[in-house]
CSV table of C-alpha atoms in Angstrom, one decimal:
chain,number,residue,atom,x,y,z
O,24,MET,CA,3.1,60.1,12.7
O,25,VAL,CA,6.4,59.0,10.8
O,26,GLY,CA,7.9,62.2,12.2
O,27,LEU,CA,7.1,61.6,16.3
O,28,LYS,CA,10.0,61.7,18.3
O,29,PRO,CA,10.7,58.7,20.2
O,30,PRO,CA,9.8,59.3,23.8
O,31,GLU,CA,12.6,59.2,26.6
O,32,VAL,CA,10.5,57.1,29.2
O,33,PRO,CA,9.0,53.7,28.0
O,34,PRO,CA,4.9,53.5,28.3
O,35,THR,CA,3.3,52.0,31.1
O,36,ALA,CA,1.4,48.7,31.0
O,37,ALA,CA,-1.8,50.5,31.0
O,38,VAL,CA,-0.7,52.6,28.0
O,39,LYS,CA,0.2,49.1,26.1
O,40,PHE,CA,-3.1,47.5,27.2
O,41,ILE,CA,-5.1,50.4,26.0
O,42,SER,CA,-3.0,51.1,22.6
O,43,ALA,CA,-3.0,47.2,21.8
O,44,GLY,CA,-6.9,47.3,21.7
O,45,THR,CA,-7.3,50.3,19.9
O,46,ALA,CA,-4.8,49.7,17.5
O,47,ALA,CA,-6.4,45.9,16.8
O,48,CYS,CA,-9.6,47.6,16.2
O,49,ILE,CA,-8.1,50.0,13.6
O,50,ALA,CA,-6.6,47.0,11.8
O,51,ASP,CA,-10.0,45.0,12.3
O,52,LEU,CA,-11.7,48.2,10.5
O,53,CYS,CA,-9.4,48.0,7.6
O,54,THR,CA,-9.3,44.4,7.2
O,55,PHE,CA,-12.3,42.7,8.0
O,56,PRO,CA,-13.7,41.9,4.8
O,57,LEU,CA,-10.8,39.7,4.3
O,58,ASP,CA,-11.4,38.2,7.3
O,59,THR,CA,-15.0,37.4,6.2
O,60,ALA,CA,-13.7,36.0,2.9
O,61,LYS,CA,-11.5,33.8,4.8
O,62,VAL,CA,-14.1,32.3,7.1
O,63,ARG,CA,-16.4,31.5,3.9
O,64,LEU,CA,-13.8,29.7,2.4
O,65,GLN,CA,-12.6,27.8,5.4
O,66,ILE,CA,-16.4,26.5,5.9
O,67,GLN,CA,-16.8,25.8,2.2
O,68,GLY,CA,-18.2,22.3,1.8
O,69,GLU,CA,-20.1,22.3,5.0
O,70,VAL,CA,-22.2,25.3,3.8
O,71,ARG,CA,-24.5,24.9,0.6
O,72,ILE,CA,-26.6,27.7,-0.9
O,73,PRO,CA,-29.3,26.8,-3.2
O,74,ARG,CA,-28.8,29.9,-5.2
O,75,SER,CA,-25.7,28.3,-6.9
O,76,THR,CA,-25.6,25.5,-9.1
O,77,SER,CA,-21.9,25.2,-9.1
O,78,ALA,CA,-20.1,22.6,-7.0
O,79,MET,CA,-18.0,25.4,-5.5
O,80,GLU,CA,-19.4,28.7,-4.4
O,81,TYR,CA,-16.6,30.8,-3.9
O,82,ARG,CA,-13.4,31.0,-5.7
O,83,GLY,CA,-10.3,32.7,-4.5
O,84,VAL,CA,-10.4,36.1,-2.7
O,85,LEU,CA,-11.6,38.4,-5.2
O,86,GLY,CA,-14.2,35.8,-6.1
O,87,THR,CA,-15.5,35.2,-2.8
O,88,LEU,CA,-15.5,39.1,-2.0
O,89,SER,CA,-17.4,39.6,-5.4
O,90,THR,CA,-19.8,36.7,-4.9
O,91,MET,CA,-20.7,38.2,-1.4
O,92,VAL,CA,-21.4,41.6,-2.6
O,93,ARG,CA,-23.4,40.6,-5.6
O,94,THR,CA,-25.8,37.9,-3.7
O,95,GLU,CA,-25.9,39.4,-0.1
O,96,GLY,CA,-25.0,43.3,-0.8
O,97,PRO,CA,-21.9,45.0,0.5
O,98,ARG,CA,-22.9,45.0,4.0
O,99,SER,CA,-22.0,41.3,4.4
O,100,LEU,CA,-18.6,42.3,4.0
O,101,TYR,CA,-18.6,43.6,7.5
O,102,SER,CA,-21.0,41.0,9.2
O,103,GLY,CA,-20.0,40.5,12.6
O,104,LEU,CA,-18.2,43.6,12.9
O,105,ALA,CA,-19.4,44.6,16.2
O,106,ALA,CA,-18.6,41.4,17.8
O,107,GLY,CA,-15.1,41.6,16.0
O,108,LEU,CA,-14.5,44.9,17.6
O,109,GLN,CA,-15.8,43.8,21.1
O,110,ARG,CA,-13.2,40.6,20.4
O,111,GLN,CA,-10.1,42.7,19.7
O,112,MET,CA,-10.6,45.4,22.5
O,113,SER,CA,-10.7,42.5,25.1
O,114,PHE,CA,-8.4,40.0,23.0
O,115,ALA,CA,-5.7,42.1,21.9
O,116,SER,CA,-5.4,44.3,24.6
O,117,ILE,CA,-4.6,41.3,26.9
O,118,ARG,CA,-2.4,39.0,24.2
O,119,ILE,CA,-0.6,42.2,22.9
O,120,GLY,CA,-0.7,44.9,25.5
O,121,LEU,CA,0.6,42.6,28.2
O,122,TYR,CA,3.3,40.5,26.1
O,123,ASP,CA,6.0,43.1,27.2
O,124,SER,CA,5.0,43.0,31.0
O,125,VAL,CA,4.9,38.9,31.0
O,126,LYS,CA,8.0,38.8,28.9
O,127,GLN,CA,9.8,40.5,31.6
O,128,LEU,CA,8.6,38.1,34.2
O,129,TYR,CA,10.1,35.2,32.3
O,130,THR,CA,13.4,37.0,31.9
O,131,PRO,CA,16.0,35.8,34.6
O,132,LYS,CA,17.0,38.5,36.8
O,133,GLY,CA,20.1,40.5,35.7
O,134,ALA,CA,19.9,39.2,32.0
O,135,GLU,CA,21.2,41.6,29.6
O,136,SER,CA,18.5,40.3,26.9
O,137,THR,CA,15.3,38.3,26.8
O,138,GLY,CA,15.9,34.8,25.4
O,139,LEU,CA,13.8,33.2,22.7
O,140,ALA,CA,12.2,30.9,25.6
O,141,ALA,CA,11.1,33.9,27.4
O,142,ARG,CA,9.3,35.4,24.2
O,143,VAL,CA,7.9,32.1,23.4
O,144,LEU,CA,6.5,31.6,27.2
O,145,ALA,CA,5.1,35.1,27.1
O,146,GLY,CA,3.5,34.8,23.6
O,147,CYS,CA,1.6,31.4,24.8
O,148,THR,CA,0.6,32.8,28.3
O,149,THR,CA,-1.0,36.0,27.0
O,150,GLY,CA,-2.5,34.4,23.9
O,151,ALA,CA,-4.2,31.6,26.2
O,152,VAL,CA,-5.4,34.1,28.6
O,153,ALA,CA,-6.9,36.2,26.0
O,154,VAL,CA,-8.8,33.3,24.6
O,155,ALA,CA,-10.5,32.4,28.0
O,156,CYS,CA,-11.5,36.0,28.4
O,157,ALA,CA,-12.7,36.8,25.0
O,158,GLN,CA,-13.9,33.4,23.2
O,159,PRO,CA,-17.8,34.5,23.5
O,160,THR,CA,-16.8,37.3,21.2
O,161,ASP,CA,-14.9,35.0,18.8
O,162,VAL,CA,-17.7,32.5,18.7
O,163,VAL,CA,-20.2,35.4,17.7
O,164,LYS,CA,-18.2,36.7,15.0
O,165,VAL,CA,-17.4,33.7,13.2
O,166,ARG,CA,-21.1,32.8,13.6
O,167,PHE,CA,-22.0,36.0,11.8
O,168,GLN,CA,-19.5,35.7,9.1
O,169,ALA,CA,-20.8,32.5,8.2
O,170,ASN,CA,-24.4,33.4,8.6
O,171,GLY,CA,-24.5,35.2,5.6
O,172,ALA,CA,-23.8,32.3,3.4
O,173,MET,CA,-27.1,30.7,4.4
O,174,PRO,CA,-30.4,31.4,2.5
O,175,GLU,CA,-32.3,34.4,4.4
O,176,SER,CA,-35.0,32.0,6.2
O,177,ALA,CA,-32.2,30.0,7.6
O,178,ARG,CA,-30.4,32.5,9.1
O,179,ARG,CA,-29.7,32.1,12.8
O,180,TYR,CA,-29.2,35.4,14.4
O,181,SER,CA,-30.8,38.9,13.7
O,182,GLY,CA,-28.0,40.8,15.7
O,183,THR,CA,-25.0,40.7,18.0
O,184,VAL,CA,-27.1,40.8,21.2
O,185,ASP,CA,-29.7,38.0,19.7
O,186,ALA,CA,-26.6,35.8,18.8
O,187,TYR,CA,-25.0,35.7,22.4
O,188,ARG,CA,-28.7,35.2,24.1
O,189,THR,CA,-29.5,32.5,21.4
O,190,ILE,CA,-26.3,30.7,21.7
O,191,ALA,CA,-26.5,30.8,25.3
O,192,ARG,CA,-30.1,29.5,25.6
O,193,GLU,CA,-29.9,26.9,23.1
O,194,GLU,CA,-26.4,25.5,23.5
O,195,GLY,CA,-26.0,26.9,27.2
O,196,VAL,CA,-23.3,29.2,28.5
O,197,ARG,CA,-20.6,26.7,27.3
O,198,GLY,CA,-21.4,27.0,23.8
O,199,LEU,CA,-20.2,30.9,24.1
O,200,TRP,CA,-17.0,29.1,24.9
O,201,ARG,CA,-17.3,26.6,22.1
O,202,GLY,CA,-14.0,25.8,20.6
O,203,THR,CA,-12.0,27.4,23.4
O,204,LEU,CA,-9.2,24.4,23.2
O,205,PRO,CA,-8.6,24.8,19.5
O,206,ASN,CA,-8.6,28.6,19.7
O,207,ILE,CA,-6.2,28.2,22.6
O,208,ALA,CA,-4.0,26.3,20.4
O,209,ARG,CA,-4.2,28.6,17.6
O,210,ASN,CA,-3.6,31.9,19.7
O,211,ALA,CA,-0.6,30.4,21.3
O,212,ILE,CA,0.7,29.6,17.9
O,213,VAL,CA,-0.4,32.8,16.3
O,214,ASN,CA,0.9,34.9,19.3
O,215,CYS,CA,4.2,33.3,19.1
O,216,GLY,CA,4.2,33.6,15.4
O,217,GLU,CA,3.2,37.4,15.3
O,218,LEU,CA,4.7,38.6,18.7
O,219,VAL,CA,8.1,36.7,18.8
O,220,THR,CA,8.7,37.2,15.0
O,221,TYR,CA,7.9,40.9,15.4
O,222,ASP,CA,10.1,41.1,18.3
O,223,LEU,CA,13.2,39.2,16.9
O,224,ILE,CA,12.9,41.1,13.4
O,225,LYS,CA,12.8,44.5,15.1
O,226,ASP,CA,15.4,43.8,17.4
O,227,ALA,CA,17.9,42.4,14.4
O,228,LEU,CA,16.8,45.8,12.4
O,229,LEU,CA,17.6,48.0,15.3
O,230,ARG,CA,20.9,46.1,16.3
O,231,THR,CA,22.1,46.4,12.6
O,232,GLN,CA,20.6,49.9,11.9
O,233,LEU,CA,19.5,48.7,8.5
O,234,MET,CA,16.4,51.3,8.6
O,235,THR,CA,18.2,54.3,8.5
O,236,GLY,CA,17.4,57.4,6.6
O,237,LYS,CA,18.5,58.4,2.9
O,238,ASP,CA,20.7,61.4,4.3
O,239,GLY,CA,22.8,59.0,6.7
O,240,THR,CA,21.1,60.2,9.9
O,241,ARG,CA,19.7,57.6,12.1
O,242,GLY,CA,16.5,58.8,13.1
O,243,THR,CA,13.3,61.0,12.3
O,244,ARG,CA,12.4,64.6,13.1
O,245,LEU,CA,9.5,66.0,15.0
O,246,GLY,CA,9.3,69.5,12.9
O,247,ALA,CA,12.4,71.0,13.2
O,248,ILE,CA,13.6,69.2,16.6
O,249,PRO,CA,16.1,66.4,15.6
O,250,VAL,CA,15.9,63.0,17.3
O,251,PRO,CA,18.4,62.3,19.9
O,252,ALA,CA,21.0,59.9,18.5
O,253,THR,CA,21.4,57.9,21.8
O,254,LEU,CA,19.9,54.5,22.7
O,255,ASN,CA,17.6,54.1,25.3
O,256,PRO,CA,16.0,50.5,26.8
O,257,TRP,CA,13.0,51.0,25.2
O,258,VAL,CA,13.5,52.7,21.6
O,259,CYS,CA,16.5,53.8,19.5
O,260,PRO,CA,16.9,56.0,16.5
O,261,THR,CA,15.9,53.4,14.1
O,262,ASP,CA,12.8,52.4,15.7
O,263,ASN,CA,10.6,54.0,12.9
O,264,ILE,CA,7.8,53.1,10.6
O,265,PRO,CA,9.7,51.6,8.3
O,266,CYS,CA,11.3,49.0,10.7
O,267,HIS,CA,7.7,48.5,12.0
O,268,PHE,CA,6.5,47.7,8.8
O,269,VAL,CA,9.1,45.4,7.8
O,270,ALA,CA,8.8,43.3,11.0
O,271,ALA,CA,4.9,43.4,11.2
O,272,PHE,CA,5.0,41.9,7.5
O,273,GLY,CA,7.3,39.0,8.3
O,274,ALA,CA,5.3,38.3,11.6
O,275,GLY,CA,1.9,38.3,9.4
O,276,PHE,CA,3.4,35.5,7.3
O,277,CYS,CA,4.9,33.6,9.7
O,278,ALA,CA,1.9,33.5,12.0
O,279,THR,CA,-0.3,32.6,8.8
O,280,VAL,CA,1.9,29.6,8.0
O,281,VAL,CA,1.9,28.0,11.2
O,282,ALA,CA,-1.5,29.0,12.4
O,283,SER,CA,-3.6,27.9,9.2
O,284,PRO,CA,-4.5,24.6,10.0
O,285,VAL,CA,-5.6,25.1,13.6
O,286,ASP,CA,-7.5,28.0,12.2
O,287,VAL,CA,-9.3,26.0,9.8
O,288,VAL,CA,-10.4,23.4,12.4
O,289,LYS,CA,-11.0,26.2,14.7
O,290,THR,CA,-13.5,28.1,12.5
O,291,ARG,CA,-15.4,25.0,11.2
O,292,TYR,CA,-15.8,23.7,15.0
O,293,MET,CA,-17.2,27.0,16.2
O,294,ASN,CA,-19.8,27.4,13.5
O,295,ALA,CA,-20.9,24.0,13.7
O,296,GLY,CA,-24.5,23.2,15.1
O,297,PRO,CA,-25.0,21.0,18.2
O,298,GLY,CA,-24.0,17.4,17.6
O,299,GLN,CA,-22.1,18.1,14.3
O,300,TYR,CA,-19.0,17.2,16.0
O,301,ARG,CA,-18.0,15.3,19.1
O,302,ASN,CA,-15.0,17.4,20.0
O,303,ALA,CA,-12.5,19.6,18.1
O,304,LEU,CA,-10.4,16.2,17.4
O,305,SER,CA,-13.4,14.7,15.6
O,306,CYS,CA,-13.7,17.9,13.5
O,307,LEU,CA,-10.2,17.6,12.5
O,308,LEU,CA,-10.5,14.0,11.4
O,309,ALA,CA,-13.5,14.8,9.5
O,310,LEU,CA,-11.8,17.7,7.7
O,311,LEU,CA,-8.7,15.4,6.9
O,312,MET,CA,-11.1,12.5,5.5
O,313,GLN,CA,-13.0,15.0,3.4
O,314,ASP,CA,-10.4,17.3,2.1
O,315,GLY,CA,-7.0,15.6,2.7
O,316,LEU,CA,-4.0,17.8,4.0
O,317,ALA,CA,-4.8,20.5,1.7
O,318,GLY,CA,-8.0,21.1,3.6
O,319,PHE,CA,-5.9,22.5,6.6
O,320,TYR,CA,-4.8,25.4,4.1
O,321,LYS,CA,-8.5,26.2,3.1
O,322,GLY,CA,-8.7,30.2,2.8
O,323,PHE,CA,-4.8,30.5,2.9
O,324,VAL,CA,-4.6,33.3,0.5
O,325,PRO,CA,-6.9,35.6,2.4
O,326,SER,CA,-5.9,34.2,5.6
O,327,PHE,CA,-2.1,35.6,4.7
O,328,LEU,CA,-3.6,38.8,3.1
O,329,ARG,CA,-5.7,39.5,6.1
O,330,LEU,CA,-3.3,38.7,8.7
O,331,GLY,CA,-0.3,40.3,6.9
O,332,SER,CA,-2.3,43.6,6.2
O,333,TRP,CA,-3.8,43.4,9.7
O,334,ASN,CA,-0.3,43.0,11.4
O,335,VAL,CA,1.2,45.7,9.5
O,336,VAL,CA,-1.6,48.5,10.3
O,337,MET,CA,-2.1,46.9,13.9
O,338,PHE,CA,2.0,47.1,14.7
O,339,ILE,CA,2.2,50.6,13.2
O,340,SER,CA,-0.9,51.8,14.8
O,341,TYR,CA,0.3,50.3,18.2
O,342,GLU,CA,3.8,51.9,18.1
O,343,GLN,CA,2.5,55.3,17.1
O,344,LEU,CA,-0.5,55.3,19.8
O,345,GLN,CA,2.3,54.7,22.5
O,346,ARG,CA,4.4,57.3,21.5
O,347,ILE,CA,1.4,59.7,21.1
O,348,ALA,CA,0.3,58.8,24.9
O,349,VAL,CA,3.7,59.1,26.4
O,350,LEU,CA,4.4,62.4,24.5
O,351,ALA,CA,1.1,63.6,25.7
O,352,ARG,CA,2.3,62.8,29.4
O,353,THR,CA,5.8,64.1,29.0
O,354,PRO,CA,6.4,67.8,29.6
O,355,GLN,CA,7.9,69.7,26.7
O,356,SER,CA,11.1,71.3,27.2
């Protein structure tokens, strides 16, 4: 993968759309246990497990993971994975795969480069559209991840399909879109934190050519074929995996810092039963009254571990999948 030759022709919107969804699924498979641990820590204080006599069931990331394996079995780490993969194929394909296309729409004609405002607007737009389309999969994923924290007799759903049916039957179709507004707010923030930060860091690395090889060359090789040293509008010789790793790591940290408060409220609201909260604002106020400002950063460590590692795996996979797709369509000379 590292030695793939950067294509001379930029990928199409369809290639980006499919590559984004596939890369997000790969990232979810690698980081899903951390996401489950994050959800359990975020809902801590709402869900009480009779098996435990301590006031706090989960303590830290490793403590949460080990407690889940010990009390629920290893499969609990991937509870809700099916809904999670469904979510990524629909959600990430839109918010990440269409980002570049939407960014170009916001960029004034004749502009030499895309400004920060256009990037932020594109991130907000694709994030909001993605939530509107994929919210039911997110609701089911969160419910399943929280479901295992309940006694077996009190668990609400037996499977993914049963969850969709039960929520629609008991809470109406609107129940599948529960928490849409806080989720739109969260994903507008996350999308900007991830995509805009990744975009800016990557652009800075490419301009300064910091990610060069030890031998002084400015690129990588595909077998014995040297990579062209000329820049093109989509990629340059230093557009390689180390560049993608650094940009993705920075994007994951920024996204976690700005999105954690909204993420906690979103998780609690989507996991709540009918009538527990009047709306997302009442959920926010209840969290503030119960846990104070620190409550907004519950599960921050697993959130960062998950979002940081998710971004690294996703962006590296995304970039390489695009290159594979374009190389497969490009006649070899």
